[in-house]
Coordinates of C-alpha atoms in Angstrom, one line a residue:
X1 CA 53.1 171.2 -5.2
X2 CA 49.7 172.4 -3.7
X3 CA 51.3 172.6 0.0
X4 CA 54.6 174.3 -1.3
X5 CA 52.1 176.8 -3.1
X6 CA 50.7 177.6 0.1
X7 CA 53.8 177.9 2.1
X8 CA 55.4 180.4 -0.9
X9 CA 52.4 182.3 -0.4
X10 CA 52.4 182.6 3.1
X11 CA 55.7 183.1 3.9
X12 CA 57.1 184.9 0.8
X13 CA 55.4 187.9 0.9
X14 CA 56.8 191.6 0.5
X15 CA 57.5 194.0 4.2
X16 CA 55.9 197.3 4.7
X17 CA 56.2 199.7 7.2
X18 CA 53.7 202.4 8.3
X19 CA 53.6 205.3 10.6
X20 CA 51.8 205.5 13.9
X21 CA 48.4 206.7 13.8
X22 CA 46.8 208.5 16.2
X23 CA 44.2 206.9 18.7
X24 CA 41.3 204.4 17.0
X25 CA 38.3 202.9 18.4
X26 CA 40.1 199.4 18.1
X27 CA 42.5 198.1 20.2
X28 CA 46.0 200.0 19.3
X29 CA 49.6 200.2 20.6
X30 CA 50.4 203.4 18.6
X31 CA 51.3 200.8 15.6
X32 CA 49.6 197.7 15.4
X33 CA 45.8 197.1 15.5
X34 CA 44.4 194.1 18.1
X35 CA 40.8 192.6 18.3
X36 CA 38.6 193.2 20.7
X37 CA 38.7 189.6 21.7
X38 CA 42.4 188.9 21.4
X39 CA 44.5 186.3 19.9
X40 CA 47.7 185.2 19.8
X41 CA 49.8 185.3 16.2
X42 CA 50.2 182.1 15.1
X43 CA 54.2 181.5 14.8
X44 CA 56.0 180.1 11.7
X45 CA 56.4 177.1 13.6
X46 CA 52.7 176.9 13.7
X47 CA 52.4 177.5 10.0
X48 CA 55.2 174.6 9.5
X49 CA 53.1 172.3 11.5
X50 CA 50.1 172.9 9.6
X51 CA 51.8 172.5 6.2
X52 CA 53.1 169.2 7.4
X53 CA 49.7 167.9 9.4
X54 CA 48.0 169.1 5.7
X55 CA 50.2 166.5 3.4
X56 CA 48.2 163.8 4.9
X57 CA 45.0 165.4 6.3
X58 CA 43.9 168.1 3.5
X59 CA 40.9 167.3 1.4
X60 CA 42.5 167.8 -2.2
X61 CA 40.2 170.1 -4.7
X62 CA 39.4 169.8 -8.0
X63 CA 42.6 171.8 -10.6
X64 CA 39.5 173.0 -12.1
X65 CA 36.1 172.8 -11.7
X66 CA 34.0 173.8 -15.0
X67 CA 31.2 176.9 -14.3
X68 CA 29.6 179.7 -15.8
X69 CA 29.5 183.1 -16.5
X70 CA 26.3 185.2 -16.2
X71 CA 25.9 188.9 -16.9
X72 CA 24.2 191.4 -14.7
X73 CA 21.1 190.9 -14.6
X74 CA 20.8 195.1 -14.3
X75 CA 23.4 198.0 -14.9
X76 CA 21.7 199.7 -11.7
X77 CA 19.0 199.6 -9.2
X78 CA 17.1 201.3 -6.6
X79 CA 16.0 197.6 -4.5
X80 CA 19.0 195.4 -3.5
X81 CA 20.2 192.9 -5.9
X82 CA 23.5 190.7 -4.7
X83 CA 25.5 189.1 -7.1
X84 CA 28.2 187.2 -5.1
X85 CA 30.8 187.1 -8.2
X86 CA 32.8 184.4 -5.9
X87 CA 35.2 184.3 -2.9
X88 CA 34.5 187.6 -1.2
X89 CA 33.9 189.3 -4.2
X90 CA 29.9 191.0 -4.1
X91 CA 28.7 192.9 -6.7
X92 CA 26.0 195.1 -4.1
X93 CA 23.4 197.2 -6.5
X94 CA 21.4 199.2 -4.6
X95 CA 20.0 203.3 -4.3
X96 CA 21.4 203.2 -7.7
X97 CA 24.9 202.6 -6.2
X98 CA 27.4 199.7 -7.6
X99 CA 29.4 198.7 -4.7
X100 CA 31.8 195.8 -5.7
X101 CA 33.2 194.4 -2.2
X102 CA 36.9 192.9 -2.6
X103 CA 37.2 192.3 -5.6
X104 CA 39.6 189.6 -6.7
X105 CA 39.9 189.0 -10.7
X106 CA 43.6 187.7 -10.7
X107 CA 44.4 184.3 -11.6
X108 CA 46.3 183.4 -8.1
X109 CA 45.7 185.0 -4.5
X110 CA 49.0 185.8 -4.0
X111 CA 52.1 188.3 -3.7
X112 CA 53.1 186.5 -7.3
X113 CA 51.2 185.0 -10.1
X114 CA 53.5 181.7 -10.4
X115 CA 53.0 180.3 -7.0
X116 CA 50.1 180.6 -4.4
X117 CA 46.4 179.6 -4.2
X118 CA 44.9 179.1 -7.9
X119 CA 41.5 179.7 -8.8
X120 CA 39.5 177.0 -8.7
X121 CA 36.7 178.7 -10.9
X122 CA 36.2 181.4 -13.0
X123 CA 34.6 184.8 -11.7
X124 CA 30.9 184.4 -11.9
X125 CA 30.7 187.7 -13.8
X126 CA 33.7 188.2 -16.9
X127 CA 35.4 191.4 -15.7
X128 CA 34.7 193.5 -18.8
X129 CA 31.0 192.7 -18.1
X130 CA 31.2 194.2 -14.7
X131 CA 28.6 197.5 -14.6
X132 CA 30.4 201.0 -13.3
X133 CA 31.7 200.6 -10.2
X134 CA 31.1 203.5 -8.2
X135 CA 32.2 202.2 -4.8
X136 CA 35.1 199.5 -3.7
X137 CA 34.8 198.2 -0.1
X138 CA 38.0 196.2 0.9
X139 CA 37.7 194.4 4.4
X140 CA 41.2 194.1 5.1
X141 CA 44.5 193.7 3.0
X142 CA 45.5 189.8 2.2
X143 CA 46.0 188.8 -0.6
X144 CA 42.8 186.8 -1.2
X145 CA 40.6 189.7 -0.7
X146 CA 42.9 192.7 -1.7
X147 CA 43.8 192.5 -5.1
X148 CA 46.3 195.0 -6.6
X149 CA 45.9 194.0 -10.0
X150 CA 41.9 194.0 -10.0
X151 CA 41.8 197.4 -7.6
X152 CA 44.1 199.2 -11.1
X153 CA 41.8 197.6 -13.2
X154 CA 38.7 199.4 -11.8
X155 CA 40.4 202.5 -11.1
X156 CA 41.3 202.5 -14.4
X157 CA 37.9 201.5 -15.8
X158 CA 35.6 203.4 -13.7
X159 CA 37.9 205.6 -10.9
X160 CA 35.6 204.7 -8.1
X161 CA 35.5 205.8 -4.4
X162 CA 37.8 202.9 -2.5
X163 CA 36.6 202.4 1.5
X164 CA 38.4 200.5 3.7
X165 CA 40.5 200.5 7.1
X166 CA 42.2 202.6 8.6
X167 CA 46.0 202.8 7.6
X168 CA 45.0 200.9 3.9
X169 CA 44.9 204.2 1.9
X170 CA 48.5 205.5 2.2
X171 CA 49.2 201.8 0.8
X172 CA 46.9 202.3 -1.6
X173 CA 48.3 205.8 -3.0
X174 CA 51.7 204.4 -2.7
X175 CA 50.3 202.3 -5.7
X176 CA 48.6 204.4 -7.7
X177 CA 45.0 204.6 -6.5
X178 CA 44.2 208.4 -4.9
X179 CA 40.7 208.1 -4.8
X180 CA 40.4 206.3 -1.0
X181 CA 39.3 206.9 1.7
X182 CA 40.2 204.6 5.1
X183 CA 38.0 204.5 8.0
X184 CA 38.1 204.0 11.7
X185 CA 35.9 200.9 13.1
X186 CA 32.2 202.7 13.6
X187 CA 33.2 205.3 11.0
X188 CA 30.8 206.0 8.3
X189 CA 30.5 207.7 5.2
X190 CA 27.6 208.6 3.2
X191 CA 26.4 208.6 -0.4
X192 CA 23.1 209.3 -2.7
X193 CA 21.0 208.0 0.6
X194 CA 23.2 205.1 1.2
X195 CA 25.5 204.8 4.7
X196 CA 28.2 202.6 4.7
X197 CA 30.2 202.0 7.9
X198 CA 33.5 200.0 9.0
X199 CA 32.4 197.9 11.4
X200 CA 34.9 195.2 13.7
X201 CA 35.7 191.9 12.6
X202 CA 37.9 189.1 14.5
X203 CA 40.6 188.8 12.0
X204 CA 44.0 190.4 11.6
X205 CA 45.8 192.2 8.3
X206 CA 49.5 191.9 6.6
X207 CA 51.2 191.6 3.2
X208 CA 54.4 190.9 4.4
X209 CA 56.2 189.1 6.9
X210 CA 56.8 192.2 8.7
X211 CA 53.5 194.2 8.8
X212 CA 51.0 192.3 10.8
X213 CA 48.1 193.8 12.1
X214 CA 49.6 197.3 10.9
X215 CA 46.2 197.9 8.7
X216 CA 42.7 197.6 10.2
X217 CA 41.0 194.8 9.3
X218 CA 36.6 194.8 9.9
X219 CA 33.5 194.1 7.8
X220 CA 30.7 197.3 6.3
X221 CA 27.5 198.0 7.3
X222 CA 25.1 199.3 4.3
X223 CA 22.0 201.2 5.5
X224 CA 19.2 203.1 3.0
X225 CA 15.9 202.1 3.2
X226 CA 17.7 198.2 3.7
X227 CA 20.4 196.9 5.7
X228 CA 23.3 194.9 4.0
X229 CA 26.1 193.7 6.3
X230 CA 29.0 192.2 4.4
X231 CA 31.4 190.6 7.2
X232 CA 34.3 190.3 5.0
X233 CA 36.2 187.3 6.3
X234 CA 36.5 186.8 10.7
X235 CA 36.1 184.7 12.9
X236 CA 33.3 184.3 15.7
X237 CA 33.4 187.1 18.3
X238 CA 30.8 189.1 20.3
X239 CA 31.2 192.2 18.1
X240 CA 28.3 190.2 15.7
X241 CA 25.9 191.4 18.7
X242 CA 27.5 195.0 19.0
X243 CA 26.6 194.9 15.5
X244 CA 23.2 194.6 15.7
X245 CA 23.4 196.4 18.9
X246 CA 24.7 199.8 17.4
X247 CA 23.1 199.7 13.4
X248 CA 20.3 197.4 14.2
X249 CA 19.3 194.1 12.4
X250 CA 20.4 193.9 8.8
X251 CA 17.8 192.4 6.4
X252 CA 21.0 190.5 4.7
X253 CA 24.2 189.6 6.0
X254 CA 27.1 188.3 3.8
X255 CA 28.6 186.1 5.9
X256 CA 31.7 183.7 5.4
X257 CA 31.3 179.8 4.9
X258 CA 34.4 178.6 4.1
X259 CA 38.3 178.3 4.9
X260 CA 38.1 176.9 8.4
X261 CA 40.4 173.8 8.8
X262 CA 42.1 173.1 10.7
X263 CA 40.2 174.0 13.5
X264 CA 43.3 174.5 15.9
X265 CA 45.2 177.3 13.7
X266 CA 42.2 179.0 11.8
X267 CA 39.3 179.3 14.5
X268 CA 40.1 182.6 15.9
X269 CA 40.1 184.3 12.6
X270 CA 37.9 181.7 10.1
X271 CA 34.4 181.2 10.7
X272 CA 33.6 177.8 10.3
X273 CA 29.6 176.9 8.8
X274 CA 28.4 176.5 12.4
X275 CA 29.9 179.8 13.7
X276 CA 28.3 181.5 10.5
X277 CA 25.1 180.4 11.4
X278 CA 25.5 181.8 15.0
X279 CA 26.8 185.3 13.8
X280 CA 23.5 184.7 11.6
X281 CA 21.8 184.3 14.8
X282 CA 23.4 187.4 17.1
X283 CA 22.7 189.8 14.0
X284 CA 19.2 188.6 13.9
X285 CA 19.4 188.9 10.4
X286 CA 16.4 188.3 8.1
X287 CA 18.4 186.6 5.6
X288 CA 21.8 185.0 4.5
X289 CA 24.4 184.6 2.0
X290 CA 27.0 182.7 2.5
X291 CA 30.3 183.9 0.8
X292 CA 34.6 183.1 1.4
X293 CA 34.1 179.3 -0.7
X294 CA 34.5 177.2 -3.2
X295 CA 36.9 179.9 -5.2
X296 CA 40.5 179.4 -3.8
X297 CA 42.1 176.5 -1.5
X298 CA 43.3 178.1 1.0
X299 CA 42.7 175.5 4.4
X300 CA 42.3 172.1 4.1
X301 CA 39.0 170.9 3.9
X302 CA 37.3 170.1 0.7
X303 CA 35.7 171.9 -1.9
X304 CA 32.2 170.9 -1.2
X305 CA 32.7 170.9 2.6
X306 CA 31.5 174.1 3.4
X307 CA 28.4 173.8 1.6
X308 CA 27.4 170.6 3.3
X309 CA 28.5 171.3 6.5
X310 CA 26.5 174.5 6.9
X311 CA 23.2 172.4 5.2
X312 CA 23.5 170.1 7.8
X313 CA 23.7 172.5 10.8
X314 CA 21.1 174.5 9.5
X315 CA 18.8 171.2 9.7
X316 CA 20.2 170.3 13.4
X317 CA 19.7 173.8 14.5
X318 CA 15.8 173.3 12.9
X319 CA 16.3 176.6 11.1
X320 CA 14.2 177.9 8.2
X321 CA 16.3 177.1 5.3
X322 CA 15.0 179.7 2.8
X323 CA 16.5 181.9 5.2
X324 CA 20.1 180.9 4.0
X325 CA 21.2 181.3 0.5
X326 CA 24.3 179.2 -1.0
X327 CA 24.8 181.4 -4.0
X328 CA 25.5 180.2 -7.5
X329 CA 28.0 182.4 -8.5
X330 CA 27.1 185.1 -10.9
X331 CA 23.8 184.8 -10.1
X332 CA 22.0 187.7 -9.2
X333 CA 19.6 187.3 -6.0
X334 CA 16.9 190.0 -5.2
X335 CA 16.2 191.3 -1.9

């Protein structure tokens, strides 16, 4: 039932179509976006074979695992705190800002609420506890990471400011939420003292079967007197050094940890724990969280994979391990 979840998810998805834009700083054919490192699509033959290799080779998960709930531990503050809530979903409080980072309340990542990826856990902050949200950053547009349902919720709650590629804010009006703004890779904007800018990431976008790569997909970079990058979900690519390159070194990077097998279909767009720890490395971050685990099942290893796979390279790589955080979610961490 799991792997026909999946494949309904995948593959039972609404089209949408989207007029040309005009010339980006990412790869672009007058319709669809590219990466700077290229990859082919993956066919539906490809998906086929992976839903078939999976009945035999998937790590199953846990229908439900039992966890808590915590509440802020502040409404706002000037110094970072990071409350990774679970999946992609951050709650970033800093300058005074709440900036909630795709945000994903519903019970199912998917186009439907009967069929797709089920939550394995509960949100590591209850919704109605959430602080004001003045700012939504949304990395790209599946399912997993934008969430209609949740995005009407906090529009309704708090009407924030909504950031995110370029392309995703006609969608976004066409569904109710006016207050967004989409932005070009190495397009900032600014508020109080805080910058926030789209930066690449190795991935690709779609919510149908019909519209891939017709959003941009890419991570933010969150600069006041610190430096938060928050890579959204990607895989490994040289843009982690252009990173640093451009904006500098962040004092905390957000990086994904999880939803990497198998290998052959989901390394070009999924880190896997060794490749975070190398984007860790190009960024020449100070510190680490990991994020993109232990919420949905979405590949097939196991739950607990991705946190002892990335222990275990951090130890062969003789890295300082403080320097990595593998959040509890809910738990607020200060910076």
């Amino acid at each position: 039932m799991k792997k026909l979840s999946v494949l309904i998810f995948t593959v039972l998805l609404s089209s949408c179509t989207y007029q040309p834009h005009a010339k980006t700083n990412a790869p672009f054919d007058g319709v669809k976006f590219d990466n700077i490192e290229p990859f082919e699509d993956k066919s539906i033959f490809d998906l086929l074979k992976w839903q078939m290799d999976s009945m035999s080779e998937s790590t199953p998960w846990p229908d439900e695992i039992d966890s808590k709930q915590f509440k802020p531990a502040s409404q706002r503050s000037v110094k970072p705190i990071i409350t990774v809530i679970n999946h992609a979903s951050v709650l970033i409080q800093v300058d005074n800002l709440n900036i909630l980072t795709d945000p994903q309340y519903s019970l199912r990542a998917s186009p439907v609420q009967f069929a797709g990826p089920k939550r394995a856990v509960k949100p590591g902050i209850a919704f109605d506890d959430l602080p004001s949200i003045d700012i939504v950053l949304i990395s790209h547009n599946h399912y997993d990471h934008l969430d209609l349902d949740t995005l009407k919720r906090l529009n309704d709650r708090d009407a924030p400011k909504f950031v995110a590629g370029l392309k995703t804010k006609s969608f976004l009006e066409d569904n109710g939420i006016n207050s967004a703004v989409d932005l070009d890779w190495w397009q900032s904007i600014t508020t109080n003292k805080t910058k926030i800018t789209f930066v690449p990431a190795q991935h690709w976008s779609a919510r149908g079967i019909f519209d891939k790569r017709e959003m941009l997909w890419g991570g933010f970079y969150i600069e006041n007197a610190y430096k938060i990058y928050f890579a959204g979900d990607t895989g490994y690519g040289k843009f982690f050094k252009s990173i640093k390159e451009k904006l500098g070194a962040p004092d905390l990077s957000l990086i994904p940890i999880g939803a990497y097998e198998p290998r052959w279909f989901m390394k070009d767009a999924h880190l896997n724990p060794k490749d975070s720890l190398q984007a860790f490395k190009d960024l020449e971050s100070k510190k680490m969280i990991g994020i993109h685990f232990g919420t949905f099942k979405l590949t097939d290893e196991g739950y607990n994979d991705p946190i002892e796979t990335l222990q275990e390279e951090i130890k062969k790589s003789n890295m300082d391990p403080l320097k990595v955080i593998i959040p509890t979610f809910g738990k607020s961490y200060s910076i």
